[in-house]
């Protein structure tokens, strides 16, 4: 079972995910996700490093082929920039792995948690782009950012920055600033649902991309996205369902 | 509270959503979503028709301003083509509504449920487009489909067809077929998680858009998406994390 734990808090984890963890003999995942789980003495945790997705997938498939009941865990949704793709990338390496009984259990992903806190920024057509160029050429990221602007999508940016590539997020913002209005609403949503949650609402022109780290999900609005001001409370960020007057 | 019930089954509804329903005095929503809930005798259900989102939002805000504990329910995630945007569209109509204590509770949305069943089609950058032109000009849908092809995104199509606009899905497929390889993997995922769930895996060249109805979520692959064949079982549909060799 490839399981999504959601963004962090137990109230955002599906009952199916909880049941899958409970039914597993072996739980395979990135160490901080395993730390969230209260495992029993008879369950075995296999923690690995963040970059090691493909080896983690192989370990899970090997254990499952040995007859173990394996749960591979991801934060968020395992289908969105997470372990489901890694498991299926590895699955053809051993013909026995293709015969395994595999299921994916969906979960709430970071952009949904961020959107919930912000109001309704994903209320209309949107796209999700990972800014990591570990596994794809940066030219593809640029091509997708350009296309996202051309299509006037709301853009959710995953993996915006890391110590290994601190300047990519700056390049991405430079590109977005050339193609979109400076007043476009932008949100930096960090660690939503966790104790160190923080939200920064700004505009494309004013945004400081240096604020983003690997725990940050960035939402860049479409031409229709706007802020709704409130007295004494954070503004709402909303993309209306109607694509309207400005056409 | 604007609450997402998930795609259907209880095991895909978050504990937060369940708690929010339990804490509400008034539950406002599209009738089939309310039918899923086991409400208590002291709770009042306000059912409305599918097209009446804005009036439903106004009713919820009015009840909340009267001091009622209101839950507005959506299937899936209320932030994705659902009620959160409608509530915030209405919120400026009455200054008292802006002072209300509103929160959004995220949920698993249809494309995630479909992706879980299919394998990992959303394993890389993707976009979500509603094909409904009730609230936006069809020209915007076409512009976004074109941009999605230009960016080589995996495309999740929501609201692909209805009795009121049976030909739009055909126009959308005609456009996609002009811009993408005919061998592109395509999935029609209908009512995933419900008793009448069905999955059809095909290619862009072979797909029959007439198979889609309003309960269908369509996934159109990127140039990297592929099927993985299995003996005696449905193929997996996977978009690898790496954007690779074909560049």
XYZ file of C-alpha atoms in Angstrom:
494
model
C 0.000 0.000 0.000
C 1.344 3.414 -0.971
C -0.094 5.725 1.655
C -0.503 9.485 2.001
C -0.307 10.837 5.539
C -1.609 14.279 4.592
C 0.155 17.557 5.414
C 0.752 16.791 9.087
C -2.096 16.840 11.600
C -4.059 13.676 12.376
C -7.358 15.386 11.509
C -6.165 15.695 7.885
C -5.160 12.028 7.534
C -7.787 9.763 6.000
C -9.134 6.762 7.951
C -7.889 4.567 5.083
C -4.330 5.794 5.628
C -4.539 5.104 9.357
C -5.912 1.605 8.724
C -3.180 0.896 6.160
C -0.460 1.845 8.646
C -2.112 -0.318 11.293
C -2.277 -3.317 8.957
C 1.359 -3.096 7.841
C 4.195 -5.230 9.134
C 6.783 -2.945 7.533
C 6.572 0.797 7.069
C 8.960 2.366 4.581
C 9.467 6.118 4.274
C 11.415 9.290 4.719
C 12.450 9.483 8.393
C 10.422 12.593 9.400
C 7.214 10.994 8.083
C 7.876 7.799 10.035
C 8.448 9.931 13.141
C 4.814 11.059 12.933
C 3.541 7.502 13.389
C 2.926 5.650 16.651
C 4.003 2.182 15.560
C 3.543 -1.006 17.559
C 6.434 -3.144 18.804
C 5.660 -5.775 16.149
C 5.939 -3.270 13.298
C 9.227 -2.468 11.606
C 10.093 1.019 10.403
C 12.522 1.429 7.484
C 13.623 5.053 7.474
C 15.564 6.587 4.626
C 16.894 9.890 3.434
C 14.865 12.346 1.359
C 16.772 11.937 -1.905
C 16.614 8.139 -1.839
C 13.084 7.663 -3.272
C 13.985 5.037 -5.860
C 15.973 2.904 -3.414
C 13.152 3.274 -0.903
C 10.696 2.065 -3.564
C 12.930 -0.939 -4.333
C 13.166 -1.847 -0.652
C 9.379 -1.702 -0.327
C 8.860 -3.880 -3.408
C 11.488 -6.376 -2.214
C 9.851 -6.670 1.208
C 6.415 -7.057 -0.367
C 7.746 -9.786 -2.704
C 8.998 -11.599 0.426
C 5.425 -11.656 1.667
C 5.620 -8.727 4.076
C 2.639 -6.342 4.426
C 4.319 -3.112 3.406
C 3.125 0.479 3.715
C 5.183 3.060 1.831
C 4.388 6.435 3.349
C 4.507 9.937 1.884
C 3.524 13.216 3.438
C 0.556 14.732 1.623
C -0.734 12.673 -1.299
C 1.592 9.886 -2.496
C 0.428 10.611 -6.057
C 1.581 14.257 -6.064
C 5.373 14.689 -6.255
C 5.782 11.726 -3.943
C 6.308 7.980 -3.606
C 3.658 6.503 -5.932
C 5.592 7.488 -9.061
C 8.845 6.192 -7.557
C 7.329 2.766 -6.816
C 5.959 2.420 -10.353
C 9.264 3.596 -11.843
C 10.979 0.693 -10.057
C 8.312 -1.943 -10.605
C 9.564 -3.315 -13.924
C 13.055 -4.076 -12.560
C 11.916 -7.470 -11.243
C 9.131 -9.457 -12.987
C 7.810 -10.654 -9.597
C 7.178 -7.075 -8.523
C 4.652 -6.614 -11.334
C 2.525 -9.381 -9.801
C 2.313 -7.720 -6.380
C -1.041 -6.558 -5.078
C -0.388 -2.798 -4.925
C -2.855 -0.062 -4.025
C -2.475 3.677 -3.603
C -4.292 5.541 -0.828
C -4.777 9.245 -1.644
C -4.287 12.090 0.810
C -4.594 15.837 1.197
C -1.566 17.429 -0.492
C 0.274 20.618 0.523
C -1.418 22.920 -1.993
C -4.841 21.924 -0.670
C -3.859 22.613 2.930
C -2.394 25.959 1.883
C -5.484 26.808 -0.163
C -7.761 25.974 2.777
C -5.913 28.415 5.029
C -5.755 31.142 2.371
C -9.427 31.077 1.324
C -9.985 29.730 -2.178
C -6.950 30.501 -4.358
C -7.370 27.233 -6.326
C -11.042 27.957 -6.998
C -10.499 27.889 -10.732
C -8.157 26.138 -13.217
C -4.698 25.656 -11.756
C -1.429 23.821 -12.231
C 1.141 22.289 -9.914
C 4.826 22.537 -10.774
C 7.797 21.212 -8.828
C 10.741 23.610 -9.016
C 13.194 20.838 -8.251
C 15.565 20.177 -11.114
C 17.056 17.078 -9.524
C 15.145 14.896 -11.955
C 14.244 17.203 -14.818
C 16.156 19.826 -16.800
C 15.593 23.398 -15.640
C 14.520 24.205 -19.226
C 11.396 22.095 -18.644
C 10.570 24.028 -15.488
C 10.901 27.305 -17.437
C 8.788 25.953 -20.291
C 6.056 24.981 -17.846
C 6.146 28.291 -15.997
C 5.805 30.089 -19.342
C 2.908 27.860 -20.383
C 1.227 28.378 -16.996
C 1.375 32.135 -17.570
C 0.163 31.793 -21.161
C -2.812 29.764 -19.911
C -3.411 32.195 -17.014
C -3.509 29.294 -14.562
C -3.195 29.710 -10.827
C 0.222 28.161 -10.113
C 1.114 26.026 -7.092
C 4.890 25.729 -6.746
C 6.179 22.666 -4.884
C 9.780 22.197 -3.700
C 10.583 25.862 -4.317
C 14.063 25.927 -2.824
C 16.724 23.900 -1.123
C 20.282 24.460 0.002
C 21.488 22.635 -3.106
C 19.750 25.070 -5.499
C 19.127 28.385 -3.728
C 18.952 30.488 -6.918
C 16.332 28.542 -8.913
C 13.449 30.149 -7.040
C 14.877 33.586 -7.882
C 15.090 32.638 -11.560
C 11.508 31.350 -11.439
C 10.244 34.616 -9.952
C 12.223 36.650 -12.500
C 10.463 34.702 -15.256
C 7.011 35.069 -13.674
C 7.572 38.826 -13.208
C 8.298 39.239 -16.910
C 5.080 37.446 -17.875
C 2.509 38.459 -15.246
C 1.200 41.657 -13.662
C 3.235 42.795 -10.636
C 0.005 43.105 -8.598
C -0.702 39.352 -8.960
C -1.479 37.942 -5.491
C 1.152 35.549 -4.169
C 1.186 33.451 -1.002
C 4.034 31.667 0.758
C 2.430 28.951 2.879
C 4.934 27.198 5.109
C 4.364 23.983 7.084
C 0.584 24.372 6.978
C -1.088 22.289 9.676
C 2.092 21.955 11.713
C 3.250 23.825 14.806
C 5.527 26.138 12.843
C 2.904 27.059 10.226
C 3.322 30.502 8.686
C 1.563 32.370 5.905
C 2.864 35.365 3.987
C 0.558 37.138 1.553
C 2.115 39.521 -0.907
C 2.208 40.380 -4.608
C 4.422 39.142 -7.389
C 6.158 42.515 -7.540
C 6.805 42.668 -3.790
C 7.485 38.991 -3.070
C 10.856 37.975 -1.656
C 11.566 34.527 -3.097
C 14.273 34.104 -0.453
C 11.466 33.440 2.045
C 10.798 30.022 0.537
C 12.326 26.810 1.822
C 11.532 23.142 1.179
C 8.574 23.288 3.597
C 7.009 26.162 1.646
C 4.229 25.879 -0.904
C 3.888 28.984 -3.059
C 0.625 29.961 -4.738
C 0.811 32.504 -7.583
C -2.556 33.847 -8.683
C -4.133 34.062 -12.122
C -5.312 37.384 -13.566
C -8.597 36.785 -11.692
C -7.151 35.984 -8.266
C -7.581 38.725 -5.687
C -7.296 39.555 -2.030
C -10.387 40.310 0.056
C -9.546 42.624 2.952
C -10.980 42.087 6.445
C -10.877 44.223 9.559
C -8.364 42.910 12.045
C -7.761 39.637 10.230
C -5.656 38.241 7.441
C -6.898 38.940 3.909
C -8.546 36.101 2.005
C -6.965 34.987 -1.285
C -9.630 33.953 -3.775
C -9.872 32.920 -7.421
C -13.521 33.221 -8.457
C -15.232 30.372 -10.310
C -16.319 32.813 -12.990
C -13.776 34.045 -15.528
C -15.236 37.325 -16.037
C -15.258 40.922 -16.751
C -11.587 41.275 -17.571
C -11.681 39.206 -20.747
C -16.884 25.833 8.003
C -16.521 24.976 4.340
C -16.039 21.224 4.339
C -14.840 18.659 1.813
C -16.422 15.219 2.066
C -13.929 13.589 -0.280
C -14.847 11.548 -3.362
C -17.417 9.353 -1.621
C -16.364 6.603 0.760
C -16.045 7.295 4.491
C -12.450 6.051 4.543
C -11.472 8.960 2.262
C -13.141 11.639 4.402
C -10.853 13.383 6.875
C -11.584 13.261 10.628
C -11.763 17.091 10.537
C -14.595 16.964 8.003
C -16.509 14.455 10.104
C -16.042 16.565 13.229
C -17.162 19.710 11.396
C -20.376 18.018 10.262
C -20.986 16.793 13.793
C -20.495 20.272 15.261
C -22.822 22.020 12.793
C -26.399 23.066 13.503
C -27.063 23.681 9.799
C -25.602 21.784 6.873
C -25.850 23.456 3.480
C -25.072 21.669 0.232
C -26.000 20.016 -3.021
C -28.650 17.385 -2.244
C -26.640 14.233 -3.187
C -23.808 15.279 -0.851
C -26.228 15.827 2.017
C -27.681 12.383 1.316
C -24.307 10.866 2.224
C -24.471 12.222 5.765
C -26.160 10.640 8.799
C -27.439 13.788 10.475
C -28.983 13.974 13.943
C -32.567 15.084 14.579
C -31.316 18.425 15.953
C -29.394 19.220 12.759
C -30.998 20.953 9.829
C -30.110 20.089 6.225
C -30.483 22.763 3.528
C -30.378 20.974 0.190
C -30.090 22.822 -3.090
C -29.650 22.177 -6.773
C -26.268 21.749 -8.458
C -26.258 25.021 -10.387
C -27.212 27.159 -7.386
C -23.747 27.530 -5.799
C -23.893 31.285 -5.266
C -27.344 31.206 -3.672
C -26.222 28.303 -1.526
C -23.211 30.356 -0.418
C -25.471 33.308 0.451
C -27.777 31.083 2.480
C -24.818 29.691 4.421
C -23.443 33.181 5.129
C -26.884 34.433 6.185
C -27.380 31.526 8.591
C -23.877 32.010 10.018
C -24.538 35.743 10.492
C -27.634 34.746 12.476
C -25.376 32.822 14.829
C -25.956 29.345 13.459
C -23.047 26.876 13.288
C -22.979 26.245 9.557
C -21.183 23.596 7.534
C -21.172 24.109 3.777
C -20.358 20.765 2.197
C -18.743 19.889 -1.127
C -17.815 16.518 -2.533
C -14.043 16.192 -2.896
C -12.096 19.270 -1.818
C -14.161 22.458 -1.343
C -11.191 24.432 -2.710
C -11.114 22.649 -6.094
C -13.990 23.610 -8.438
C -16.330 23.663 -5.454
C -17.968 25.719 -2.714
C -15.035 27.616 -1.161
C -14.746 29.988 -4.133
C -18.533 30.503 -4.201
C -18.613 31.491 -0.523
C -15.802 34.019 -0.945
C -17.406 35.388 -4.121
C -20.517 36.199 -2.075
C -18.795 37.384 1.077
C -18.518 41.083 0.190
C -22.254 41.452 -0.455
C -22.940 42.085 3.241
C -20.341 43.791 5.495
C -21.332 41.535 8.410
C -20.376 38.470 6.431
C -16.744 39.637 6.241
C -16.550 39.473 10.041
C -17.652 35.844 10.224
C -15.267 33.236 11.552
C -14.829 31.128 8.417
C -12.525 28.158 7.922
C -11.996 25.762 5.050
C -11.406 22.058 5.628
C -9.573 20.398 2.729
C -10.418 17.007 1.272
C -9.325 14.446 -1.285
C -10.483 15.647 -4.712
C -11.613 13.532 -7.700
C -8.311 13.672 -9.591
C -6.474 12.267 -6.562
C -8.921 9.398 -6.163
C -8.645 8.665 -9.885
C -4.850 8.872 -9.764
C -4.721 6.469 -6.809
C -6.690 3.845 -8.731
C -4.707 4.337 -11.946
C -1.211 4.156 -10.457
C 0.647 7.458 -10.518
C -0.501 9.539 -13.511
C -0.064 12.816 -11.574
C 3.466 11.883 -10.519
C 4.891 14.940 -12.240
C 3.764 18.510 -13.058
C 0.067 18.625 -13.883
C -2.860 20.968 -14.313
C -6.567 20.802 -13.533
C -9.060 22.340 -15.950
C -12.842 22.444 -15.667
C -14.472 21.997 -19.075
C -17.632 23.718 -17.894
C -18.306 26.946 -19.737
C -21.190 27.943 -17.486
C -19.004 30.547 -15.799
C -16.177 31.165 -18.249
C -15.993 31.677 -21.996
C -15.135 28.570 -23.993
C -12.212 30.540 -25.483
C -10.549 30.444 -22.036
C -10.941 26.671 -21.867
C -9.319 26.362 -25.289
C -6.514 28.740 -24.328
C -5.783 26.657 -21.224
C -5.893 23.357 -23.087
C -3.418 24.782 -25.600
C -1.145 26.071 -22.829
C -1.356 22.718 -21.038
C -0.134 21.007 -24.223
C 2.590 23.620 -24.772
C 3.800 23.012 -21.194
C 3.514 19.222 -21.616
C 1.537 18.991 -18.380
C -0.501 15.975 -17.379
C -4.068 17.288 -17.644
C -6.934 16.469 -15.268
C -10.270 17.427 -16.827
C -13.123 18.147 -14.401
C -16.802 18.511 -15.405
C -16.101 17.069 -18.858
C -19.680 16.855 -20.091
C -23.271 17.468 -19.195
C -26.595 17.221 -20.982
C -26.520 21.000 -21.463
C -23.231 20.959 -23.385
C -22.656 17.497 -24.904
C -20.320 18.686 -27.677
C -17.711 20.617 -25.660
C -15.873 17.448 -24.674
C -15.646 16.501 -28.355
C -14.216 19.934 -29.191
C -11.720 19.588 -26.357
C -10.540 16.192 -27.603
C -10.279 17.526 -31.185
C -7.994 20.274 -29.896
C -5.885 17.886 -27.795
C -5.531 15.509 -30.765
C -4.138 18.314 -32.917
C -1.516 19.188 -30.312
C -0.466 15.877 -28.730
C 0.687 12.450 -29.899
C -2.192 10.046 -30.587
C -0.501 7.411 -28.376
C -0.781 9.654 -25.291
C -2.300 7.607 -22.431
C -5.790 8.715 -21.428
C -8.011 7.524 -18.573
C -11.713 8.004 -17.964
C -12.247 7.509 -14.233
C -15.903 7.512 -13.269
C -17.342 7.709 -9.749
C -14.092 6.512 -8.161
C -14.701 5.181 -4.651
C -18.410 4.702 -5.214
C -20.404 1.562 -6.012
C -20.615 2.362 -9.727
C -16.893 3.110 -10.122
C -15.494 2.402 -13.588
C -12.127 2.967 -15.217
C -11.373 3.053 -18.923
C -7.761 3.255 -20.072
C -7.126 4.179 -23.666
C -5.088 6.530 -25.832
C -5.824 9.992 -27.108
C -6.219 8.628 -30.643
C -8.603 5.861 -29.594
C -10.555 7.631 -26.831
C -14.305 8.064 -27.209
C -15.123 11.389 -25.511
C -18.771 10.335 -25.519
C -17.937 8.028 -22.592
C -17.582 11.004 -20.223
C -20.372 12.307 -18.033
C -20.410 14.707 -15.090
C -19.211 11.959 -12.727
C -16.134 11.342 -14.897
C -12.653 12.676 -14.288
C -10.408 12.434 -17.337
C -6.627 12.235 -17.110
C -4.635 12.996 -20.269
C -0.952 12.120 -20.006
C 2.136 14.200 -20.738
C 4.744 13.035 -23.262
C 6.315 11.046 -20.391
C 3.169 9.291 -19.159
C 2.986 5.603 -20.017
C 1.118 2.399 -19.346
C 2.791 -0.485 -17.540
C 1.296 -3.808 -18.588
C 0.531 -6.577 -16.089
C -0.517 -10.203 -16.539
C -4.221 -10.616 -15.828
C -4.680 -7.180 -14.335
C -5.373 -3.635 -15.426
C -2.381 -1.688 -16.733
C -0.860 0.960 -14.474
C -0.785 4.578 -15.728
C 2.356 6.335 -14.562
C 4.109 9.661 -15.086
C 7.693 9.248 -13.877
C 9.228 11.840 -11.566
C 12.156 12.178 -13.973
C 11.700 14.129 -17.191
C 14.095 12.293 -19.185
C 15.468 10.775 -22.226
C 12.979 12.218 -24.644
C 14.066 15.849 -24.316
